[in-house]
Amino acid sequence: MSAVGTRGAWRVPGRIEFLGKHTDYAGGNVLVGAVDRGVSAVAEQVDGAAGFLSATTTAGGEPVSLQAGMDHGLAAGHWGRYLQTVLDRLTANFGPSVPAHLTITSDLPPASGMSSSSALICASALALADLNGWSSTELWRRNIPDRLSLAGYLAGVEAGRPWRELLGAEGVGTQGGSEDHTGMLCGEADTLLLARFAPMEIRERVAFPEDWAIVVGVSGVLAEKTGAALANYNRGPLTLRSVLARWNKSTGRQDA
């Protein structure tokens, strides 16, 4: 294993869907890009037992203290549940974390449709991976060799799916795809990505017109996808699975 560092820091932007809504988990296409606001995570080693993680945020949540593999009874939608999911999955895939503290800052409006929760998962996972030296291991490089693979893995962390050799673990409760993570981690300035999924592929990078601007108006109505909005969020993927099962039964096919 690579040497443990003293600090890991990542900033991950939010994303905006330009064309294609809930198409990723159906293997469809989407035109997506990163925005100029995001979530930052700084991980620092602290005293304590292996697998201990404390965290603070400027985004309105109270401080949390977590331990890998423990249920701390956090309510659905609590920001600490995302960190627990990250900690448990990384521990399962790469081994115990050094005791750490995460400092989370954000200028991305929460629960506003720009995937602040996915940005939190990505930023915190990457900061912890760098702190522990996991991102320099052969296991990491073999399974996550590039940014697109990284998006696929972190989408699996969120949804609980396995990724190549890396076994799945309990996710945050959503059954979505990997569009958000692809837009965040593979996006470039002034560029939209034309991506398809199942399998993941970036088909084209499209220059955004210089004389255009995207204006985002946040209503203030929160849509916490692991809280009150969870059932509505998961209705699409669950409906698709039902339709696919009926299709395969009636045709004798084994489409996936």
Short mmCIF file of C-alpha atoms in Angstrom, two decimals:
data_model
loop_
_atom_site.label_atom_id
_atom_site.label_comp_id
_atom_site.label_asym_id
_atom_site.label_seq_id
_atom_site.Cartn_x
_atom_site.Cartn_y
_atom_site.Cartn_z
CA MET A 1 0.00 0.00 0.00
CA SER A 2 1.20 3.52 -0.74
CA ALA A 3 2.23 5.74 2.14
CA VAL A 4 -0.47 7.57 4.05
CA GLY A 5 -0.35 11.33 3.60
CA THR A 6 -1.26 14.06 6.05
CA ARG A 7 -3.88 15.76 3.91
CA GLY A 8 -6.14 15.15 0.92
CA ALA A 9 -8.18 17.88 -0.74
CA TRP A 10 -10.64 17.90 -3.66
CA ARG A 11 -13.20 20.30 -5.10
CA VAL A 12 -15.95 18.71 -7.20
CA PRO A 13 -18.41 20.85 -9.17
CA GLY A 14 -22.13 20.39 -9.48
CA ARG A 15 -23.60 19.43 -12.82
CA ILE A 16 -26.38 20.59 -15.09
CA GLU A 17 -28.38 18.48 -17.53
CA PHE A 18 -28.65 20.27 -20.85
CA LEU A 19 -30.55 17.49 -22.62
CA GLY A 20 -31.63 14.08 -21.32
CA LYS A 21 -33.47 13.58 -18.04
CA HIS A 22 -33.19 10.24 -16.22
CA THR A 23 -31.78 8.54 -19.31
CA ASP A 24 -28.50 7.27 -17.88
CA TYR A 25 -29.78 4.24 -15.98
CA ALA A 26 -31.68 3.23 -19.15
CA GLY A 27 -28.49 3.18 -21.24
CA GLY A 28 -29.44 6.38 -23.04
CA ASN A 29 -27.65 9.55 -24.06
CA VAL A 30 -27.32 12.80 -22.15
CA LEU A 31 -25.77 16.20 -22.76
CA VAL A 32 -24.32 17.27 -19.44
CA GLY A 33 -21.78 19.73 -18.10
CA ALA A 34 -20.14 20.89 -14.90
CA VAL A 35 -21.07 24.20 -13.27
CA ASP A 36 -18.79 26.74 -11.63
CA ARG A 37 -20.02 26.00 -8.11
CA GLY A 38 -19.19 22.92 -6.15
CA VAL A 39 -18.30 21.07 -2.97
CA SER A 40 -14.82 21.01 -1.44
CA ALA A 41 -13.53 18.38 0.97
CA VAL A 42 -10.29 18.52 2.95
CA ALA A 43 -9.28 15.34 4.79
CA GLU A 44 -6.66 15.46 7.54
CA GLN A 45 -5.32 12.72 9.76
CA VAL A 46 -6.20 13.01 13.46
CA ASP A 47 -5.66 11.00 16.61
CA GLY A 48 -8.00 8.09 17.16
CA ALA A 49 -8.82 4.56 16.12
CA ALA A 50 -8.65 3.27 12.57
CA GLY A 51 -11.91 3.88 10.73
CA PHE A 52 -12.86 6.95 12.78
CA LEU A 53 -14.14 9.94 10.81
CA SER A 54 -15.32 13.29 12.09
CA ALA A 55 -16.65 15.99 9.80
CA THR A 56 -17.83 19.58 9.82
CA THR A 57 -19.52 21.59 7.10
CA THR A 58 -20.28 25.20 6.29
CA ALA A 59 -23.42 24.09 4.41
CA GLY A 60 -25.70 24.04 7.45
CA GLY A 61 -25.32 20.54 8.89
CA GLU A 62 -24.18 19.82 12.43
CA PRO A 63 -20.78 18.15 13.04
CA VAL A 64 -20.74 14.35 12.89
CA SER A 65 -18.53 11.63 14.34
CA LEU A 66 -18.62 8.30 12.51
CA GLN A 67 -16.98 4.89 12.67
CA ALA A 68 -16.68 2.50 9.75
CA GLY A 69 -19.20 -0.32 9.92
CA MET A 70 -21.38 1.27 12.60
CA ASP A 71 -24.99 2.47 12.30
CA HIS A 72 -25.18 5.86 13.99
CA GLY A 73 -28.93 6.20 13.60
CA LEU A 74 -28.78 9.26 11.36
CA ALA A 75 -32.08 10.24 9.78
CA ALA A 76 -32.76 9.68 6.08
CA GLY A 77 -31.36 12.63 4.14
CA HIS A 78 -28.84 13.54 6.87
CA TRP A 79 -25.59 14.69 5.32
CA GLY A 80 -23.61 12.36 7.58
CA ARG A 81 -25.23 9.32 5.93
CA TYR A 82 -23.45 10.18 2.69
CA LEU A 83 -20.12 10.25 4.52
CA GLN A 84 -20.92 6.95 6.26
CA THR A 85 -21.67 5.38 2.88
CA VAL A 86 -18.34 6.62 1.52
CA LEU A 87 -16.39 5.46 4.57
CA ASP A 88 -17.95 1.99 4.61
CA ARG A 89 -17.48 1.39 0.88
CA LEU A 90 -13.87 2.58 0.77
CA THR A 91 -13.10 0.47 3.84
CA ALA A 92 -14.65 -2.59 2.21
CA ASN A 93 -12.72 -2.06 -1.03
CA PHE A 94 -9.35 -0.76 0.17
CA GLY A 95 -9.02 -1.45 3.90
CA PRO A 96 -9.37 0.57 7.11
CA SER A 97 -8.92 4.33 6.91
CA VAL A 98 -6.59 6.24 9.16
CA PRO A 99 -8.52 8.32 11.71
CA ALA A 100 -9.49 11.46 9.86
CA HIS A 101 -11.38 14.73 9.93
CA LEU A 102 -13.21 16.07 6.89
CA THR A 103 -13.88 19.77 6.44
CA ILE A 104 -16.65 20.30 3.89
CA THR A 105 -17.35 23.66 2.26
CA SER A 106 -19.81 24.38 -0.52
CA ASP A 107 -21.18 27.20 -2.65
CA LEU A 108 -23.52 24.81 -4.49
CA PRO A 109 -27.17 25.18 -3.38
CA PRO A 110 -28.18 21.94 -1.63
CA ALA A 111 -31.04 19.74 -2.88
CA SER A 112 -31.61 22.09 -5.82
CA GLY A 113 -31.22 19.78 -8.82
CA MET A 114 -27.48 20.23 -9.43
CA SER A 115 -26.42 17.06 -7.60
CA SER A 116 -24.92 18.54 -4.47
CA SER A 117 -25.15 15.14 -2.77
CA SER A 118 -23.20 13.38 -5.53
CA ALA A 119 -20.60 16.15 -5.41
CA LEU A 120 -20.31 15.58 -1.64
CA ILE A 121 -19.79 11.86 -2.17
CA CYS A 122 -17.17 12.39 -4.86
CA ALA A 123 -15.22 15.09 -3.02
CA SER A 124 -15.16 13.26 0.32
CA ALA A 125 -14.27 9.90 -1.25
CA LEU A 126 -11.40 11.37 -3.24
CA ALA A 127 -10.04 13.36 -0.30
CA LEU A 128 -10.04 10.23 1.88
CA ALA A 129 -8.51 8.15 -0.92
CA ASP A 130 -5.62 10.58 -1.28
CA LEU A 131 -5.14 10.87 2.48
CA ASN A 132 -4.88 7.08 2.81
CA GLY A 133 -2.80 6.56 -0.32
CA TRP A 134 -5.48 4.32 -1.86
CA SER A 135 -5.49 6.23 -5.14
CA SER A 136 -1.84 5.24 -5.67
CA THR A 137 -2.35 1.50 -5.18
CA GLU A 138 -2.28 -1.12 -7.90
CA LEU A 139 -5.84 -2.16 -6.98
CA TRP A 140 -7.08 1.39 -7.58
CA ARG A 141 -5.15 1.86 -10.82
CA ARG A 142 -6.32 -1.48 -12.17
CA ASN A 143 -9.99 -0.78 -11.55
CA ILE A 144 -10.07 3.02 -11.82
CA PRO A 145 -7.52 3.91 -14.53
CA ASP A 146 -9.14 7.14 -15.75
CA ARG A 147 -11.74 9.80 -14.97
CA LEU A 148 -14.60 7.94 -16.66
CA SER A 149 -13.87 4.83 -14.59
CA LEU A 150 -13.70 7.04 -11.51
CA ALA A 151 -17.17 8.36 -12.30
CA GLY A 152 -18.45 4.81 -12.68
CA TYR A 153 -16.94 3.69 -9.38
CA LEU A 154 -18.25 6.65 -7.38
CA ALA A 155 -21.69 6.24 -8.93
CA GLY A 156 -21.50 2.67 -7.65
CA VAL A 157 -20.54 3.92 -4.19
CA GLU A 158 -23.65 6.09 -4.14
CA ALA A 159 -26.01 3.41 -5.46
CA GLY A 160 -24.38 0.40 -3.77
CA ARG A 161 -23.32 -1.29 -7.01
CA PRO A 162 -20.05 -3.20 -7.51
CA TRP A 163 -17.44 -1.85 -9.90
CA ARG A 164 -15.17 -4.37 -11.64
CA GLU A 165 -13.20 -6.10 -8.86
CA LEU A 166 -14.51 -3.73 -6.19
CA LEU A 167 -17.45 -5.27 -4.37
CA GLY A 168 -20.60 -3.29 -3.69
CA ALA A 169 -21.85 -2.21 -0.28
CA GLU A 170 -24.92 -0.43 1.00
CA GLY A 171 -25.51 2.84 -0.86
CA VAL A 172 -27.46 5.94 0.12
CA GLY A 173 -30.79 4.51 -1.08
CA THR A 174 -31.05 5.98 -4.57
CA GLN A 175 -31.15 3.71 -7.62
CA GLY A 176 -29.75 6.13 -10.18
CA GLY A 177 -27.08 5.93 -12.84
CA SER A 178 -23.74 7.64 -13.36
CA GLU A 179 -24.62 10.76 -15.36
CA ASP A 180 -24.05 13.13 -12.44
CA HIS A 181 -20.63 11.75 -11.60
CA THR A 182 -19.59 11.75 -15.27
CA GLY A 183 -20.54 15.39 -15.71
CA MET A 184 -18.68 16.40 -12.56
CA LEU A 185 -15.50 14.40 -13.00
CA CYS A 186 -15.10 14.43 -16.80
CA GLY A 187 -16.43 17.90 -17.58
CA GLU A 188 -14.27 20.73 -18.89
CA ALA A 189 -14.66 24.50 -18.89
CA ASP A 190 -16.99 25.88 -21.59
CA THR A 191 -17.76 22.35 -22.78
CA LEU A 192 -20.70 19.95 -22.65
CA LEU A 193 -20.30 16.18 -22.71
CA LEU A 194 -22.40 13.99 -24.97
CA ALA A 195 -22.30 10.77 -22.99
CA ARG A 196 -24.04 7.42 -23.13
CA PHE A 197 -24.32 4.77 -20.49
CA ALA A 198 -24.46 1.01 -19.96
CA PRO A 199 -21.68 0.90 -21.03
CA MET A 200 -20.30 4.33 -20.13
CA GLU A 201 -18.84 6.29 -23.02
CA ILE A 202 -18.10 9.93 -23.77
CA ARG A 203 -19.13 10.19 -27.39
CA GLU A 204 -18.33 13.84 -28.01
CA ARG A 205 -17.20 17.03 -26.31
CA VAL A 206 -19.34 19.94 -27.48
CA ALA A 207 -18.10 23.53 -27.20
CA PHE A 208 -20.63 25.72 -25.43
CA PRO A 209 -21.46 28.83 -27.52
CA GLU A 210 -19.59 31.88 -26.26
CA ASP A 211 -22.66 34.13 -26.54
CA TRP A 212 -24.91 31.77 -24.55
CA ALA A 213 -25.40 31.57 -20.80
CA ILE A 214 -27.26 29.11 -18.60
CA VAL A 215 -29.26 30.82 -15.88
CA VAL A 216 -30.22 28.59 -12.95
CA GLY A 217 -33.07 29.72 -10.75
CA VAL A 218 -33.32 27.84 -7.45
CA SER A 219 -36.89 27.84 -6.15
CA GLY A 220 -35.95 27.23 -2.55
CA VAL A 221 -38.05 24.05 -2.46
CA LEU A 222 -35.66 21.33 -1.34
CA ALA A 223 -35.68 17.97 -3.12
CA GLU A 224 -33.60 15.74 -0.85
CA LYS A 225 -33.27 12.58 -2.90
CA THR A 226 -32.47 10.36 0.08
CA GLY A 227 -35.17 12.03 2.17
CA ALA A 228 -38.67 13.10 1.18
CA ALA A 229 -37.93 12.85 -2.55
CA LEU A 230 -36.51 9.31 -2.43
CA ALA A 231 -39.62 7.45 -3.59
CA ASN A 232 -40.19 9.83 -6.49
CA TYR A 233 -36.51 9.67 -7.45
CA ASN A 234 -36.48 5.87 -7.52
CA ARG A 235 -39.77 5.52 -9.39
CA GLY A 236 -38.05 5.87 -12.77
CA PRO A 237 -35.38 3.18 -12.31
CA LEU A 238 -37.84 0.77 -10.69
CA THR A 239 -40.37 1.28 -13.48
CA LEU A 240 -37.69 0.64 -16.08
CA ARG A 241 -36.69 -2.63 -14.39
CA SER A 242 -40.31 -3.75 -14.36
CA VAL A 243 -40.76 -2.95 -18.05
CA LEU A 244 -37.51 -4.73 -18.91
CA ALA A 245 -38.52 -7.84 -16.95
CA ARG A 246 -41.86 -7.98 -18.77
CA TRP A 247 -40.15 -7.45 -22.13
CA ASN A 248 -37.70 -10.29 -21.53
CA LYS A 249 -40.48 -12.59 -20.33
CA SER A 250 -42.69 -11.93 -23.35
CA THR A 251 -39.90 -12.10 -25.95
CA GLY A 252 -37.68 -14.77 -24.41
CA ARG A 253 -34.76 -12.33 -24.61
CA GLN A 254 -32.24 -11.54 -21.89
CA ASP A 255 -31.72 -7.83 -22.46
CA ALA A 256 -30.11 -5.93 -19.60
#
